[in-house]
Coordinates of C-alpha atoms and ligand atoms in Angstrom, one line a residue:
X28 CA -10.2 -1.4 5.0
X29 CA -10.7 0.2 9.2
X30 CA -13.4 2.1 10.4
X31 CA -13.5 5.5 11.5
X32 CA -15.9 7.2 13.6
X33 CA -17.1 11.2 13.1
X34 CA -17.7 12.6 16.6
X35 CA -20.4 15.9 16.4
X36 CA -18.3 18.4 17.4
X37 CA -20.6 20.7 19.0
X38 CA -22.0 17.8 21.6
X39 CA -18.5 15.2 20.8
X40 CA -21.1 12.3 20.3
X41 CA -20.7 10.0 17.3
X42 CA -22.3 11.1 14.2
X43 CA -21.5 7.7 11.9
X44 CA -19.0 5.7 11.0
X45 CA -16.9 5.5 7.6
X46 CA -14.7 2.7 6.1
X47 CA -11.5 4.0 5.2
X48 CA -9.4 2.9 2.3
X49 CA -6.0 2.1 2.5
X50 CA -2.3 2.1 0.3
X51 CA -4.2 -0.6 -2.0
X52 CA -7.8 0.6 -1.9
X53 CA -5.8 4.2 -3.3
X54 CA -3.9 2.0 -6.1
X55 CA -6.7 0.6 -7.3
X56 CA -8.4 3.9 -7.3
X57 CA -6.0 5.9 -9.3
X58 CA -6.1 2.5 -11.7
X59 CA -9.8 3.2 -12.1
X60 CA -9.2 7.3 -12.7
X61 CA -6.3 6.1 -15.2
X62 CA -8.9 4.2 -17.0
X63 CA -12.0 6.5 -16.7
X64 CA -9.2 10.0 -17.9
X65 CA -9.2 8.5 -21.8
X66 CA -13.1 8.9 -22.0
X67 CA -13.5 11.7 -20.3
X68 CA -10.6 13.6 -22.1
X69 CA -12.4 12.9 -25.3
X70 CA -16.0 14.0 -24.2
X71 CA -17.3 15.9 -26.5
X72 CA -16.4 19.8 -24.9
X73 CA -20.0 21.5 -25.1
X74 CA -20.5 17.5 -23.5
X75 CA -17.7 17.6 -20.6
X76 CA -20.0 21.4 -19.9
X77 CA -22.8 20.2 -19.9
X78 CA -22.3 17.2 -17.5
X79 CA -20.0 19.4 -14.9
X80 CA -23.6 22.1 -15.3
X81 CA -25.9 18.5 -14.1
X82 CA -23.1 17.9 -11.5
X83 CA -24.3 21.3 -10.2
X84 CA -28.0 21.3 -10.0
X85 CA -27.2 17.8 -8.4
X86 CA -25.7 19.8 -5.4
X87 CA -27.8 22.4 -6.0
X88 CA -31.3 20.1 -5.6
X89 CA -29.4 19.1 -2.1
X90 CA -28.1 22.2 -0.5
X91 CA -29.9 21.1 2.7
X92 CA -28.5 17.8 2.9
X93 CA -25.3 19.0 2.7
X94 CA -25.1 21.5 5.2
X95 CA -26.9 19.5 7.9
X96 CA -24.4 17.2 7.1
X97 CA -22.0 20.0 7.3
X98 CA -23.1 21.2 10.6
X99 CA -22.7 17.1 12.0
X100 CA -19.9 16.3 11.3
X101 CA -17.7 19.7 11.1
X102 CA -19.6 21.6 13.3
X103 CA -20.5 24.9 11.0
X104 CA -23.6 27.2 11.5
X105 CA -26.0 26.3 9.2
X106 CA -26.0 29.4 7.7
X107 CA -22.8 29.1 6.9
X108 CA -23.2 25.2 5.7
X109 CA -25.7 26.5 3.2
X110 CA -23.4 29.0 1.6
X111 CA -20.8 26.1 1.4
X112 CA -23.0 24.0 -0.4
X113 CA -24.2 26.9 -2.6
X114 CA -20.8 27.8 -3.6
X115 CA -19.6 24.1 -4.7
X116 CA -22.3 24.6 -6.8
X117 CA -21.7 27.9 -7.8
X118 CA -17.5 26.8 -8.7
X119 CA -19.1 24.4 -10.6
X120 CA -21.2 26.2 -12.6
X121 CA -18.0 28.6 -13.1
X122 CA -15.9 26.2 -14.5
X123 CA -18.7 24.3 -16.4
X124 CA -17.6 27.4 -18.7
X125 CA -13.7 25.7 -19.3
X126 CA -14.5 23.0 -21.6
X127 CA -14.9 25.0 -24.9
X128 CA -12.8 27.4 -24.0
X129 CA -9.5 25.9 -23.8
X130 CA -8.7 27.3 -27.2
X131 CA -5.0 27.2 -28.1
X132 CA -3.0 29.7 -30.6
X133 CA -1.9 29.3 -34.1
X134 CA 2.1 30.5 -34.3
X135 CA 2.8 32.1 -37.6
X136 CA 6.6 30.5 -37.9
X137 CA 9.1 30.2 -40.7
X138 CA 8.0 27.4 -42.6
X139 CA 4.6 26.6 -41.6
X140 CA 3.4 27.7 -38.5
X141 CA 2.9 26.1 -35.1
X142 CA -0.4 25.7 -32.8
X143 CA -0.7 24.7 -29.1
X144 CA -2.8 22.9 -27.5
X145 CA -3.9 22.3 -23.8
X146 CA -3.9 18.9 -22.6
X147 CA -5.0 17.1 -19.5
X148 CA -2.2 16.7 -17.0
X149 CA -3.9 13.1 -16.6
X150 CA -5.3 12.0 -13.0
X151 CA -5.1 14.9 -9.9
X152 CA -4.9 13.9 -6.5
X153 CA -7.0 16.0 -4.0
X154 CA -6.2 16.3 -0.2
X155 CA -8.1 18.7 1.2
X156 CA -8.3 19.6 4.9
X157 CA -10.9 19.4 7.1
X158 CA -11.9 23.1 8.0
X159 CA -13.7 23.9 4.6
X160 CA -14.5 20.5 3.7
X161 CA -17.0 21.9 1.1
X162 CA -15.1 24.9 -0.7
X163 CA -12.0 23.0 -0.9
X164 CA -12.5 20.8 -2.5
X165 CA -14.3 22.1 -5.4
X166 CA -11.9 24.5 -5.8
X167 CA -9.5 22.0 -7.1
X168 CA -12.2 19.3 -8.5
X169 CA -14.1 22.1 -10.6
X170 CA -11.1 23.2 -12.7
X171 CA -9.3 19.8 -13.0
X172 CA -12.6 18.3 -13.6
X173 CA -13.3 20.6 -16.4
X174 CA -10.0 20.8 -18.1
X175 CA -10.6 17.0 -18.5
X176 CA -8.6 15.7 -15.8
X177 CA -9.8 12.9 -13.2
X178 CA -9.8 13.0 -10.2
X179 CA -8.8 10.9 -6.6
X180 CA -9.8 13.3 -3.7
X181 CA -8.8 12.1 0.0
X182 CA -11.4 14.4 2.7
X183 CA -9.9 15.2 5.7
X184 CA -10.2 11.9 8.2
X185 CA -12.0 13.8 10.3
X186 CA -14.9 15.5 8.1
X187 CA -15.7 12.9 4.8
X188 CA -19.0 13.2 5.0
X189 CA -20.1 16.4 2.5
X190 CA -17.3 15.1 0.0
X191 CA -18.6 11.7 0.0
X192 CA -21.8 12.8 -0.9
X193 CA -21.0 15.1 -3.3
X194 CA -19.2 11.9 -4.8
X195 CA -21.7 10.1 -4.4
X196 CA -24.2 13.5 -6.5
X197 CA -21.5 13.2 -9.0
X198 CA -22.7 9.9 -10.7
X199 CA -25.9 10.6 -9.9
X200 CA -25.3 13.4 -12.4
X201 CA -24.0 11.7 -15.4
X202 CA -20.3 11.7 -14.4
X203 CA -19.2 8.6 -16.0
X204 CA -17.4 6.0 -13.3
X205 CA -13.9 6.7 -12.0
X206 CA -13.7 10.3 -13.2
X207 CA -14.6 11.8 -9.0
X208 CA -13.8 9.3 -6.5
X209 CA -13.9 10.2 -3.0
X210 CA -11.9 8.4 -0.4
X211 CA -12.4 9.4 2.9
X212 CA -8.5 7.9 4.7
X213 CA -5.7 8.7 6.9
X214 CA -3.0 11.3 5.6
X215 CA -0.7 9.1 6.1
X216 CA -1.7 6.3 4.3
X217 CA -3.9 7.2 1.4
X218 CA -2.5 11.2 1.0
X219 CA 0.8 10.1 1.3
X220 CA 0.2 7.1 -1.9
X221 CA -1.7 9.9 -3.6
X222 CA 1.9 11.9 -3.3
X223 CA 4.0 8.3 -4.2
X224 CA 1.7 6.9 -7.2
X225 CA 3.5 7.4 -10.9
X226 CA 0.2 7.6 -12.2
X227 CA -1.2 10.7 -10.4
X228 CA 0.6 13.8 -12.3
X229 CA -0.6 15.9 -9.9
X230 CA -1.1 16.6 -6.3
X231 CA -3.7 19.3 -5.2
X232 CA -3.2 20.0 -1.7
X233 CA -4.2 22.3 1.2
X234 CA -3.5 22.0 4.7
X235 CA -0.6 22.8 7.2
X236 CA 3.0 24.0 5.9
X237 CA 4.8 21.2 7.8
X238 CA 2.8 18.9 5.6
X239 CA 3.5 20.8 2.7
X240 CA 6.5 20.6 3.2
X241 CA 6.7 16.7 2.8
X242 CA 4.0 16.7 0.1
X243 CA 6.6 19.1 -2.4
X244 CA 9.1 16.9 -1.8
X245 CA 7.6 13.8 -2.0
X246 CA 6.0 15.2 -5.5
X247 CA 9.8 16.1 -6.7
X248 CA 10.3 12.8 -6.2
X249 CA 8.5 11.9 -9.7
X250 CA 8.7 15.7 -10.4
X251 CA 5.0 16.0 -10.5
X252 CA 3.1 19.0 -10.6
X253 CA 1.6 20.5 -7.0
X254 CA -0.3 23.4 -5.2
X255 CA 0.1 24.2 -2.1
X256 CA -2.5 26.1 -0.1
X257 CA -1.3 26.6 3.3
X258 CA -1.1 28.4 6.7
X259 CA -1.2 31.9 7.3
X260 CA -1.1 35.1 9.8
X261 CA -2.6 37.4 8.4
X262 CA -3.1 41.5 9.4
X263 CA -6.0 43.5 9.8
X264 CA -4.4 46.5 9.3
X265 CA -6.6 49.5 10.9
X266 CA -5.6 53.4 9.6
X267 CA -6.3 56.6 11.8
X268 CA -8.2 57.3 8.6
X269 CA -10.6 54.8 9.0
X270 CA -14.2 54.2 9.6
X271 CA -12.9 52.8 13.2
X272 CA -16.7 51.8 14.0
X273 CA -16.5 49.5 10.9
X274 CA -13.5 48.5 10.8
X275 CA -14.1 47.1 14.8
X276 CA -17.5 46.1 14.0
X277 CA -15.7 43.7 11.4
X278 CA -13.1 42.6 12.9
X279 CA -14.6 39.5 14.8
X280 CA -15.7 38.1 12.0
X281 CA -12.5 38.6 10.2
X282 CA -10.8 36.5 12.3
X283 CA -13.7 34.3 14.4
X284 CA -15.3 32.9 11.2
X285 CA -14.9 28.8 10.8
X286 CA -14.2 29.6 14.8
X287 CA -11.1 31.6 13.9
X288 CA -10.1 27.9 11.9
X289 CA -9.7 29.6 8.9
X290 CA -6.3 29.9 6.9
X291 CA -7.4 33.6 6.1
X292 CA -7.8 34.2 9.5
X293 CA -6.8 38.2 10.2
X294 CA -5.6 36.7 13.7
X295 CA -3.2 40.0 14.3
X296 CA -4.9 43.1 14.8
X297 CA -2.9 46.1 13.9
X298 CA -4.3 49.9 15.1
X299 CA -2.4 53.5 14.3
X300 CA -1.4 53.9 18.0
X301 CA -3.9 57.3 18.1
X302 CA -6.9 55.5 17.7
X303 CA -6.3 52.2 19.4
X304 CA -8.1 53.1 22.8
X305 CA -11.1 54.0 20.5
X306 CA -10.7 50.6 18.5
X307 CA -10.7 48.7 21.5
X308 CA -13.8 50.8 23.0
X309 CA -15.6 50.0 19.7
X310 CA -14.1 46.5 19.2
X311 CA -15.2 44.5 22.7
X312 CA -18.9 45.2 22.8
X313 CA -18.4 43.9 18.9
X314 CA -16.6 40.9 20.4
X315 CA -18.9 39.8 23.2
X316 CA -22.1 40.0 20.1
X317 CA -21.1 37.3 18.2
X318 CA -23.1 35.1 18.5
X319 CA -21.3 31.2 19.6
X320 CA -23.7 28.0 20.2
X321 CA -25.4 25.2 18.9
X322 CA -24.2 25.2 15.0
X323 CA -28.2 23.9 13.6
X324 CA -29.9 26.7 15.4
X325 CA -30.0 29.4 12.9
X326 CA -28.3 32.7 13.3
X327 CA -25.2 31.2 14.9
X328 CA -22.1 32.6 14.1
X329 CA -19.4 30.6 15.6
X330 CA -19.9 26.9 16.1
X331 CA -17.6 24.7 18.4
X332 CA -13.6 23.8 17.1
X333 CA -13.5 20.6 15.2
X334 CA -11.6 17.7 17.9
X335 CA -11.0 17.9 21.8
X336 CA -7.0 18.0 20.6
X337 CA -7.5 20.6 18.9
X338 CA -9.0 22.6 21.5
X339 CA -6.2 21.8 23.7
X340 CA -3.9 22.5 21.1
X341 CA -5.6 26.9 21.1
X342 CA -5.9 26.6 24.6
X343 CA -2.4 26.3 24.7
X344 CA -2.1 29.6 23.0
X345 CA -4.3 31.2 26.5
X346 CA -2.5 30.0 29.2
X347 CA -3.5 31.2 32.4
X348 CA -0.9 34.3 32.6
X349 CA -1.7 35.4 29.3
X350 CA -2.9 39.0 28.4
X351 CA -6.5 38.4 28.1
X352 CA -8.0 41.7 27.1
X353 CA -11.7 40.4 27.0
X354 CA -13.3 37.6 25.7
X355 CA -17.2 36.3 24.2
X356 CA -19.4 33.6 25.5
X357 CA -19.4 29.6 24.5
X358 CA -21.2 27.1 26.1
X359 CA -20.2 25.2 29.3
X360 CA -21.2 21.3 28.8
X361 CA -20.0 19.1 26.2
X362 CA -18.2 19.2 23.0
X363 CA -15.5 21.6 21.2
X364 CA -16.1 24.8 22.7
X365 CA -13.7 27.7 22.7
X366 CA -14.9 31.7 23.2
X367 CA -13.3 34.6 20.8
X368 CA -10.4 35.4 22.8
X369 CA -8.7 39.0 22.5
X370 CA -4.9 39.3 23.8
X371 CA -3.8 42.4 24.5
X372 CA -0.9 44.0 24.4
X373 CA 0.9 41.3 23.0
X374 CA 5.4 41.2 22.8
X375 CA 6.0 40.2 18.7
X376 CA 7.9 36.9 20.3
X377 CA 4.6 35.7 22.1
X378 CA 3.7 32.0 19.9
X379 CA 0.2 33.9 19.8
X380 CA 1.2 36.7 17.5
X381 CA 4.0 34.5 15.6
X382 CA 1.9 31.2 14.9
X383 CA -1.1 30.2 13.9
X384 CA -3.5 29.2 16.5
X385 CA -6.5 28.3 13.7
X386 CA -8.8 28.7 16.4
X387 CA -10.6 32.0 17.6
X388 CA -8.0 34.1 19.2
X389 CA -6.9 37.4 18.3
X390 CA -3.9 39.8 18.7
X391 CA -4.0 43.7 19.3
X392 CA -0.5 45.1 18.4
X393 CA 0.1 49.2 17.7
X394 CA 1.7 50.6 15.1
X395 CA 3.0 54.4 14.0
X396 CA 3.0 55.5 10.9
X397 CA 2.5 53.4 7.2
X398 CA 6.2 52.7 6.7
X399 CA 5.8 50.3 10.9
X400 CA 2.3 49.1 9.9
X401 CA 3.4 47.3 6.7
X402 CA 6.9 46.0 8.4
X403 CA 5.0 44.6 11.4
X404 CA 2.6 42.5 9.0
X405 CA 5.5 41.4 6.9
X406 CA 7.2 40.7 10.1
X407 CA 6.0 36.4 9.5
X408 CA 6.5 33.9 7.3
X409 CA 3.6 33.6 6.2
X410 CA 1.5 35.6 3.5
X411 CA -1.6 34.5 3.2
X412 CA -4.2 37.2 3.2
X413 CA -5.4 40.6 5.2
X414 CA -7.5 43.8 5.0
X415 CA -6.3 47.3 5.2
X416 CA -8.7 50.0 6.7
X417 CA -8.4 53.4 5.2
X418 CA -10.0 56.2 3.8
X419 CA -7.5 57.7 1.5
X420 CA -7.4 55.7 -1.6
X421 CA -3.9 56.0 -2.7
X422 CA -2.5 54.8 0.7
X423 CA -4.6 51.7 0.7
X424 CA -2.9 50.9 -2.6
X425 CA 0.3 51.9 -2.1
X426 CA -0.3 49.0 1.8
X427 CA -1.8 46.4 -0.3
X428 CA 1.3 46.4 -3.0
X429 CA 3.5 46.7 0.5
X430 CA 2.4 43.6 1.6
X431 CA 3.8 40.6 0.9
X432 CA 0.5 38.4 0.7
X433 CA -1.3 36.7 -1.9
X434 CA -5.4 38.2 -1.3
X435 CA -5.8 41.4 0.6
X436 CA -9.2 43.8 0.9
X437 CA -9.4 47.8 1.8
X438 CA -12.5 48.2 3.4
X439 CA -13.2 44.2 4.4
X440 CA -12.5 41.3 5.0
X441 CA -13.6 39.1 2.3
X442 CA -10.9 36.6 1.2
X443 CA -12.1 33.7 -1.6
X444 CA -14.4 34.9 -4.5
X445 CA -14.0 32.1 -6.9
X446 CA -13.6 34.3 -10.2
X447 CA -10.5 35.7 -8.6
X448 CA -7.2 33.8 -8.0
X449 CA -6.3 32.6 -4.4
X450 CA -3.1 31.3 -2.6
X451 CA -0.1 32.6 -0.8
X452 CA 3.3 34.9 -0.7
X453 CA 6.0 33.1 1.1
X454 CA 5.2 30.3 3.1
X455 CA 1.6 30.1 2.5
X456 CA 1.9 28.4 -0.4
X457 CA 2.6 27.6 -4.3
X458 CA 0.4 28.1 -7.6
X459 CA -3.0 29.7 -7.3
X460 CA -6.3 28.0 -7.1
X461 CA -10.0 30.1 -8.7
X462 CA -10.0 33.0 -11.0
X463 CA -10.1 32.4 -15.1
X464 CA -7.1 31.0 -15.0
X465 CA -7.0 28.1 -12.7
X466 CA -7.6 25.0 -15.5
X467 CA -4.4 26.2 -17.1
X468 CA -3.0 25.0 -13.8
X469 CA -4.6 21.3 -14.9
X470 CA -3.4 21.7 -18.3
X471 CA -0.1 20.8 -19.8
X472 CA 0.2 23.4 -23.2
X473 CA 1.5 21.3 -26.3
X474 CA 3.0 22.9 -29.7
X475 CA 2.9 21.2 -32.9
X476 CA 4.4 22.3 -35.6
X477 CA 2.4 21.9 -39.3
X478 CA 5.1 22.1 -42.3
X479 CA 3.6 23.7 -45.3
X480 CA 6.0 23.6 -47.7
Ligands
NDP513 P1 -2.4 18.6 7.8 O1 -1.8 19.5 6.7 O2 -2.4 17.3 9.0 O3 -4.1 17.6 7.6 C1 -4.6 18.7 6.0 C2 -4.6 17.3 4.9 O4 -3.5 16.5 4.6 C3 -5.4 16.1 5.3 O5 -6.2 15.8 4.7 C4 -4.4 15.1 5.9 O6 -5.0 14.0 6.1 C5 -3.6 14.8 4.8 N1 -1.6 14.4 5.3 C6 -1.8 14.2 6.5 N2 -0.6 14.3 6.6 C7 -0.1 13.6 4.7 C8 0.5 12.8 4.2 N3 1.9 12.2 5.0 N4 0.5 13.2 3.2 C9 -0.1 13.1 2.3 N5 -1.4 14.1 3.0 C10 -1.3 14.0 4.1 O7 -3.7 19.7 8.7 P2 -4.2 19.6 10.1 O8 -5.6 19.1 9.4 O9 -3.6 18.9 10.9 O10 -4.3 20.9 10.5 C11 -3.4 21.0 11.4 C12 -3.0 23.1 10.9 O11 -2.8 22.8 9.3 C13 -3.9 23.4 10.9 O12 -3.6 23.9 12.6 C14 -3.4 24.8 10.6 O13 -2.4 25.5 10.6 C15 -3.1 23.9 9.1 N6 -4.2 24.1 8.5 C16 -4.3 25.1 7.4 C17 -5.9 24.7 6.8 C18 -5.6 26.3 5.5 O14 -6.2 26.1 4.6 N7 -4.5 26.4 4.9 C19 -6.7 23.6 6.6 C20 -6.2 23.0 7.3 C21 -5.4 23.1 8.4 P3 -5.7 13.3 7.6 O15 -6.5 14.4 7.8 O16 -6.9 12.3 7.5 O17 -4.7 13.3 8.1

């Protein structure tokens, strides 16, 4: 056990100290989760559903408290943080319908029939990153619990506060001990232990592609189920027939939301060459209008970066000779601030164009025609998200089918809706979260033959 001091990213000052678990505590938590899982999966479906609804109600009653924790410990703007806490409630409510719908099949076969059952996988290890501590926690936790699994969750070391509080709310709502445990700690210690522990039967990991690769290799040693949500370098593709005013007005929010610390950030804007100048004229005031400042103040749209180390990393993509077209503003003084930054023109070999910056930096690149736009959009090892702006329905569908990415939006920058599947193509991940089929990923299908002759 050791202590970790959570810093307020907006001030750099300590918020509180959290005791971190070590490998032994992780082993003890897994043992508790194994013991609790038998009872949890035996809770009658309607009762498990009711407990999840009570859990959702407890979250709903603490939205203000959870949001304040996220403002202080992660630097999220208060409006966004309130939405995120409400999203945890909504995801719990959505999956509270699962226990009563884990319905199998009956299959007529020679000499009898087969029936299928959806059995929980057992203990699920949930490894959560620092960028969206509440939503990403909920996406794994809610369907896993609903399907009769128990969960040991490891929040990111930098942002443990809301997950710890949500774990307490689960107990207050009546979830039995050991069903949902939150273990703050280091990824290399607690996270690694969850990956290596033979009694953890599935890992849900969100984070960098590099660590995701290690997690996948670790899971392979046990043939452990794994879902990976990794990085992105998504394109915002603007065609000449688009509503340019809307495309330009929303483009800052497609990349600077959460200070760009978003795997779905549309960090490459691709604009058809014939409308590039007009788009840039409209885009500049939109970028300058983004309200960057104290995340505790209502109306703030963008807060600080998560840490001093991360700010240095983001800044390395904008050296003194970088082709900065224009920038928004950011506060001076303490805290880990970085202004919205637009780079143009940027060559295809520039690191800000090829690598995931995970900060408020966007590149603008012209393209000539539809085929060229699609080719540029796909010229990345990632494939998580993206937007297509056009008034031609046929083109919207053609381009959406051609872009190698898991989550696309047309004339919108929305990425995640809990009722639809979410996940990446290529090196952006493996498997899908959310949507009506998510509980299937937390169950094994069993078939039983019943002889009738
Ligand atoms: P990491 O991949 O390092 O961390 C994600 C989670 O994995 C954290 O909880 C971390 O713990 C944990 N972890 C770290 N090492 C291990 C390990 N060996 N075994 C098991 N778990 C481990 O991402 P970062 O937070 O460092 O962010 C770096 C980059 O990752 C970003 O710049 C971005 O490119 C990408 N990223 C993508 C996200 C997405 O939503 N797709 C989210 C966050 C990051 P701990 O934090 O305690 O070390």
